[in-house]
Amino acid sequence: MAGTDNNSLDGFVGRDYAAGFVTDIEADTLPPGLDEDVVRFISARKDEPEWLTQWRLDAYHGWLEMVQPDWGQVQFPAIDYQSISYYSAPSGDQPKTLDDVDPELLATYEKLGIPLHEQAALAGVADTQQRPPVAVDAVFDSVSIGTTFKETLREAGVIFCSFAEAVHDHPDLVRKYLGSVVPRGDNFFAALNSAVFSDGSFVYVPENTRCPMELSTYFRINERNTGQFERTLIIAERGAYVSYLEGCTAPMRDENQLHAAVVELVALDDAEIKYSTVQNWYPGDEEGRGGIYNFVTKRGACRGDRSKISWTQVETGSAITWKYPSVVLRGDDSVGEFYSVALTNNHQQADTGTKMVHLGKNTRSTIISKGISAGLSSNAYRGLVRMNPGAEKARNYTQCDSLLIGEKCAAHTFPYIESRRPDGIVEHEATTSRVSDDQLFLCRQRGIDPEKAVAMIVNGFCKDVFRELPMEFAVEAGKLLEVSLEGAVG
Amino acid sequence: MNLLEISDLAASVANQPILRGIDLNIGAGEVHAIMGPNGSGKSTLANVIAGREDYQIDRGRIALEGQEITTLSPEERAHRGLFLAFQYPIEIPGVSNMEFLKAAVDSHAQANGNPEITAVDFMQMARNAAEQLGLNPEFLKRGVNEGFSGGEKKRNEILQMLMLKPKVSILDETDSGLDIDALRVVANGISTFANTTNAVVLVTHYQRLLDHIEPDFVHVIANGSIVRSGDRSLALELEEKGYSWLEKD
């Protein structure tokens, strides 16, 4: 149309990445490179018991024999694992309490909108929205710098602390469950993590206990040329319930940085774990320079009967995402859920999905995946549903929807279904749609500007997943999508 | 002053001329009907007035309340009071009607420097409008046009019109796909809305909608030009003779 601003869906410009700043802080950072000494250094630095040092070394030797997987629908130059630094921590002694934490660090989390002062978080209770307080574990590069609400949680019998603390204070639990869901040799990145993991969060909810508040861990990569290898372990005893959320950001840098985490969840009889992720690692610039390689292994084990594990993820960041939060349904009548929104823009690539492995009787799983591709990005769903011979009357429902914005992006779907039960029920529905010029014109004719219109259309597309998120994070996720789509029109 | 003035408007799609010089003046308080055979350019005219970017304007001008809008974006035209009810309303899955209407109404308030309507007032207004069109309030919670029947989609367009209170409403084939009862409800909604300060343009192939809403003027488009204008009797004449006699003129 003559003279108008030509808001076609084709044009893409950059996006704002509000979390892209660097914190200027003294850090003790290992020189790049990986060998046995590095593994021993990390273990010694954390004052770990001998069995754990050995566990790491075994993982390291296993890793040396493995090759990086190449089956993902992603492309990137070879990673030089000797050019990465495997440990970085703010200088000085480990803070004992939050009051000892460097104000510069506290300011960082303040800037990111993460409340690290219990006072501030508690003040939230008084406001009109009656937001419940959230306990936070803040992980900065390789170490946890503090965990809030420990006392309140301890009264309820819930353990929520950094992984390093758990190794010292609850060695039996760690030893019993570490690697029991994701074995050391599970895959290339899990093996690497097992060798060099630095810190992360540990949660233990005792029998018949409902964790009194949302738990969350906030991961921040700050140092240049370092990798982040955190490890999270959550155990819900019989009849326990916990809802846990993780958030991630990193500064804007021209080079790629590796993030290879491992998350293990264990749910015993009648236990429920709800695990939500809002992943907003730096995605790289609009030319595809920089950004995080997010190669993560997440798995939950429904060990007990009638247990339930639910993964909800909103993935908007990272240059490359490679992750498949999975559930092994061993207990009879156990339930696995996976709700995912993955948005890629510019040059981002994502290959993400889930595995639902049905072993027990009457096990049920639900998979709802929403992939949104914009710009020149590529977005793949990869999911496995397996029903083993013992999984009598197992059921799965999968819905996998892709939304394309513009003409130059790609969406792929790779569903794998392996059923060895004649009475297993597997449903798979998939759609691919596009934000159409007609939808956009309808919105604009009603007065809604194009950026708002696209954000609204994408949010509508993701509604089934957002309603699984804890309330305030659902709002945050909606806003995050809006920011990530900035420049997606015009 | 005319609410809408179109002078010598010519437009094309992919270098294919569709409109070949349209002149049309629409005053406050008037109801116009634009009729014509399929492919005559009726829908193109409606879309060009609303600012759809798939069309190239070759010459001419469009003015709303005396101000030229020919080069404005679709949303700016909307904010100034131009409304188009679509012939084929499109679905926006997962976005509730309520959310969509609120965003639309808020955008108008913001653009025109008016205070934002409160949630309570908005709900009341939306419920009233729905009721007027014989729609259950639950309708407002459903996704925009998602799984709607043909008739529901058309009613939904009129619902949006009632909420936005435009100065000039162009209703593109709003009667198509409606059964007799739905047609009456929709026509009633339009008639109630029309007053001395606004104008309604009915773009239609058949004259049956005009049995319910009496137009003050009828224009016939053929081959991208207005070939005849008249009063209501012209519509009846068309009904009787069809369009072919005009094309032979």
JSON list of N, CA, C and O in Angstrom, two decimals, chain B residues 214-236:
[
{"chain": "B", "resi": 214, "resn": "GLU", "atom": "N", "xyz": [-32.70, -0.34, 5.61]},
{"chain": "B", "resi": 214, "resn": "GLU", "atom": "CA", "xyz": [-33.01, 0.41, 4.40]},
{"chain": "B", "resi": 214, "resn": "GLU", "atom": "C", "xyz": [-31.89, 1.40, 4.09]},
{"chain": "B", "resi": 214, "resn": "GLU", "atom": "O", "xyz": [-31.59, 2.29, 4.90]},
{"chain": "B", "resi": 215, "resn": "PRO", "atom": "N", "xyz": [-31.24, 1.27, 2.95]},
{"chain": "B", "resi": 215, "resn": "PRO", "atom": "CA", "xyz": [-30.16, 2.20, 2.61]},
{"chain": "B", "resi": 215, "resn": "PRO", "atom": "C", "xyz": [-30.72, 3.52, 2.06]},
{"chain": "B", "resi": 215, "resn": "PRO", "atom": "O", "xyz": [-31.76, 3.53, 1.44]},
{"chain": "B", "resi": 216, "resn": "ASP", "atom": "N", "xyz": [-29.96, 4.59, 2.33]},
{"chain": "B", "resi": 216, "resn": "ASP", "atom": "CA", "xyz": [-30.35, 5.87, 1.73]},
{"chain": "B", "resi": 216, "resn": "ASP", "atom": "C", "xyz": [-29.84, 5.96, 0.30]},
{"chain": "B", "resi": 216, "resn": "ASP", "atom": "O", "xyz": [-30.44, 6.60, -0.54]},
{"chain": "B", "resi": 217, "resn": "PHE", "atom": "N", "xyz": [-28.71, 5.31, 0.06]},
{"chain": "B", "resi": 217, "resn": "PHE", "atom": "CA", "xyz": [-28.12, 5.34, -1.28]},
{"chain": "B", "resi": 217, "resn": "PHE", "atom": "C", "xyz": [-27.66, 3.94, -1.67]},
{"chain": "B", "resi": 217, "resn": "PHE", "atom": "O", "xyz": [-27.18, 3.19, -0.82]},
{"chain": "B", "resi": 218, "resn": "VAL", "atom": "N", "xyz": [-27.78, 3.64, -2.93]},
{"chain": "B", "resi": 218, "resn": "VAL", "atom": "CA", "xyz": [-27.28, 2.37, -3.45]},
{"chain": "B", "resi": 218, "resn": "VAL", "atom": "C", "xyz": [-26.33, 2.68, -4.60]},
{"chain": "B", "resi": 218, "resn": "VAL", "atom": "O", "xyz": [-26.64, 3.51, -5.47]},
{"chain": "B", "resi": 219, "resn": "HIS", "atom": "N", "xyz": [-25.15, 2.05, -4.57]},
{"chain": "B", "resi": 219, "resn": "HIS", "atom": "CA", "xyz": [-24.18, 2.25, -5.65]},
{"chain": "B", "resi": 219, "resn": "HIS", "atom": "C", "xyz": [-23.88, 0.89, -6.26]},
{"chain": "B", "resi": 219, "resn": "HIS", "atom": "O", "xyz": [-23.74, -0.08, -5.53]},
{"chain": "B", "resi": 220, "resn": "VAL", "atom": "N", "xyz": [-23.74, 0.88, -7.54]},
{"chain": "B", "resi": 220, "resn": "VAL", "atom": "CA", "xyz": [-23.40, -0.38, -8.19]},
{"chain": "B", "resi": 220, "resn": "VAL", "atom": "C", "xyz": [-22.00, -0.27, -8.78]},
{"chain": "B", "resi": 220, "resn": "VAL", "atom": "O", "xyz": [-21.70, 0.67, -9.52]},
{"chain": "B", "resi": 221, "resn": "ILE", "atom": "N", "xyz": [-21.15, -1.21, -8.38]},
{"chain": "B", "resi": 221, "resn": "ILE", "atom": "CA", "xyz": [-19.79, -1.25, -8.94]},
{"chain": "B", "resi": 221, "resn": "ILE", "atom": "C", "xyz": [-19.74, -2.34, -9.99]},
{"chain": "B", "resi": 221, "resn": "ILE", "atom": "O", "xyz": [-20.22, -3.46, -9.76]},
{"chain": "B", "resi": 222, "resn": "ALA", "atom": "N", "xyz": [-19.16, -2.03, -11.12]},
{"chain": "B", "resi": 222, "resn": "ALA", "atom": "CA", "xyz": [-18.87, -3.06, -12.11]},
{"chain": "B", "resi": 222, "resn": "ALA", "atom": "C", "xyz": [-17.52, -2.72, -12.71]},
{"chain": "B", "resi": 222, "resn": "ALA", "atom": "O", "xyz": [-17.25, -1.55, -13.01]},
{"chain": "B", "resi": 223, "resn": "ASN", "atom": "N", "xyz": [-16.67, -3.73, -12.79]},
{"chain": "B", "resi": 223, "resn": "ASN", "atom": "CA", "xyz": [-15.38, -3.55, -13.43]},
{"chain": "B", "resi": 223, "resn": "ASN", "atom": "C", "xyz": [-14.56, -2.40, -12.82]},
{"chain": "B", "resi": 223, "resn": "ASN", "atom": "O", "xyz": [-13.91, -1.65, -13.54]},
{"chain": "B", "resi": 224, "resn": "GLY", "atom": "N", "xyz": [-14.65, -2.24, -11.53]},
{"chain": "B", "resi": 224, "resn": "GLY", "atom": "CA", "xyz": [-13.80, -1.27, -10.85]},
{"chain": "B", "resi": 224, "resn": "GLY", "atom": "C", "xyz": [-14.29, 0.17, -10.89]},
{"chain": "B", "resi": 224, "resn": "GLY", "atom": "O", "xyz": [-13.56, 1.07, -10.48]},
{"chain": "B", "resi": 225, "resn": "SER", "atom": "N", "xyz": [-15.51, 0.41, -11.36]},
{"chain": "B", "resi": 225, "resn": "SER", "atom": "CA", "xyz": [-16.06, 1.77, -11.35]},
{"chain": "B", "resi": 225, "resn": "SER", "atom": "C", "xyz": [-17.48, 1.73, -10.82]},
{"chain": "B", "resi": 225, "resn": "SER", "atom": "O", "xyz": [-18.17, 0.72, -10.97]},
{"chain": "B", "resi": 226, "resn": "ILE", "atom": "N", "xyz": [-17.93, 2.86, -10.28]},
{"chain": "B", "resi": 226, "resn": "ILE", "atom": "CA", "xyz": [-19.33, 2.96, -9.90]},
{"chain": "B", "resi": 226, "resn": "ILE", "atom": "C", "xyz": [-20.10, 3.29, -11.17]},
{"chain": "B", "resi": 226, "resn": "ILE", "atom": "O", "xyz": [-19.90, 4.35, -11.77]},
{"chain": "B", "resi": 227, "resn": "VAL", "atom": "N", "xyz": [-20.96, 2.39, -11.58]},
{"chain": "B", "resi": 227, "resn": "VAL", "atom": "CA", "xyz": [-21.64, 2.58, -12.86]},
{"chain": "B", "resi": 227, "resn": "VAL", "atom": "C", "xyz": [-23.05, 3.17, -12.67]},
{"chain": "B", "resi": 227, "resn": "VAL", "atom": "O", "xyz": [-23.64, 3.67, -13.62]},
{"chain": "B", "resi": 228, "resn": "ARG", "atom": "N", "xyz": [-23.54, 3.08, -11.48]},
{"chain": "B", "resi": 228, "resn": "ARG", "atom": "CA", "xyz": [-24.86, 3.65, -11.25]},
{"chain": "B", "resi": 228, "resn": "ARG", "atom": "C", "xyz": [-25.03, 3.93, -9.77]},
{"chain": "B", "resi": 228, "resn": "ARG", "atom": "O", "xyz": [-24.59, 3.15, -8.93]},
{"chain": "B", "resi": 229, "resn": "SER", "atom": "N", "xyz": [-25.64, 5.06, -9.44]},
{"chain": "B", "resi": 229, "resn": "SER", "atom": "CA", "xyz": [-26.01, 5.35, -8.05]},
{"chain": "B", "resi": 229, "resn": "SER", "atom": "C", "xyz": [-27.47, 5.73, -8.02]},
{"chain": "B", "resi": 229, "resn": "SER", "atom": "O", "xyz": [-27.99, 6.31, -8.99]},
{"chain": "B", "resi": 230, "resn": "GLY", "atom": "N", "xyz": [-28.12, 5.40, -6.93]},
{"chain": "B", "resi": 230, "resn": "GLY", "atom": "CA", "xyz": [-29.53, 5.73, -6.85]},
{"chain": "B", "resi": 230, "resn": "GLY", "atom": "C", "xyz": [-30.04, 5.52, -5.44]},
{"chain": "B", "resi": 230, "resn": "GLY", "atom": "O", "xyz": [-29.25, 5.40, -4.50]},
{"chain": "B", "resi": 231, "resn": "ASP", "atom": "N", "xyz": [-31.32, 5.45, -5.30]},
{"chain": "B", "resi": 231, "resn": "ASP", "atom": "CA", "xyz": [-31.88, 5.17, -3.98]},
{"chain": "B", "resi": 231, "resn": "ASP", "atom": "C", "xyz": [-32.22, 3.68, -3.89]},
{"chain": "B", "resi": 231, "resn": "ASP", "atom": "O", "xyz": [-31.83, 2.88, -4.72]},
{"chain": "B", "resi": 232, "resn": "ARG", "atom": "N", "xyz": [-33.00, 3.33, -2.90]},
{"chain": "B", "resi": 232, "resn": "ARG", "atom": "CA", "xyz": [-33.32, 1.94, -2.62]},
{"chain": "B", "resi": 232, "resn": "ARG", "atom": "C", "xyz": [-33.92, 1.21, -3.81]},
{"chain": "B", "resi": 232, "resn": "ARG", "atom": "O", "xyz": [-33.75, 0.00, -3.98]},
{"chain": "B", "resi": 233, "resn": "SER", "atom": "N", "xyz": [-34.62, 1.96, -4.67]},
{"chain": "B", "resi": 233, "resn": "SER", "atom": "CA", "xyz": [-35.28, 1.31, -5.79]},
{"chain": "B", "resi": 233, "resn": "SER", "atom": "C", "xyz": [-34.28, 0.66, -6.75]},
{"chain": "B", "resi": 233, "resn": "SER", "atom": "O", "xyz": [-34.58, -0.32, -7.43]},
{"chain": "B", "resi": 234, "resn": "LEU", "atom": "N", "xyz": [-33.05, 1.20, -6.74]},
{"chain": "B", "resi": 234, "resn": "LEU", "atom": "CA", "xyz": [-32.02, 0.62, -7.61]},
{"chain": "B", "resi": 234, "resn": "LEU", "atom": "C", "xyz": [-31.72, -0.82, -7.18]},
{"chain": "B", "resi": 234, "resn": "LEU", "atom": "O", "xyz": [-31.52, -1.70, -8.02]},
{"chain": "B", "resi": 235, "resn": "ALA", "atom": "N", "xyz": [-31.70, -1.04, -5.87]},
{"chain": "B", "resi": 235, "resn": "ALA", "atom": "CA", "xyz": [-31.43, -2.39, -5.36]},
{"chain": "B", "resi": 235, "resn": "ALA", "atom": "C", "xyz": [-32.52, -3.35, -5.80]},
{"chain": "B", "resi": 235, "resn": "ALA", "atom": "O", "xyz": [-32.26, -4.50, -6.18]},
{"chain": "B", "resi": 236, "resn": "LEU", "atom": "N", "xyz": [-33.74, -2.87, -5.78]},
{"chain": "B", "resi": 236, "resn": "LEU", "atom": "CA", "xyz": [-34.86, -3.73, -6.17]},
{"chain": "B", "resi": 236, "resn": "LEU", "atom": "C", "xyz": [-34.81, -4.03, -7.66]},
{"chain": "B", "resi": 236, "resn": "LEU", "atom": "O", "xyz": [-35.09, -5.15, -8.10]}
]
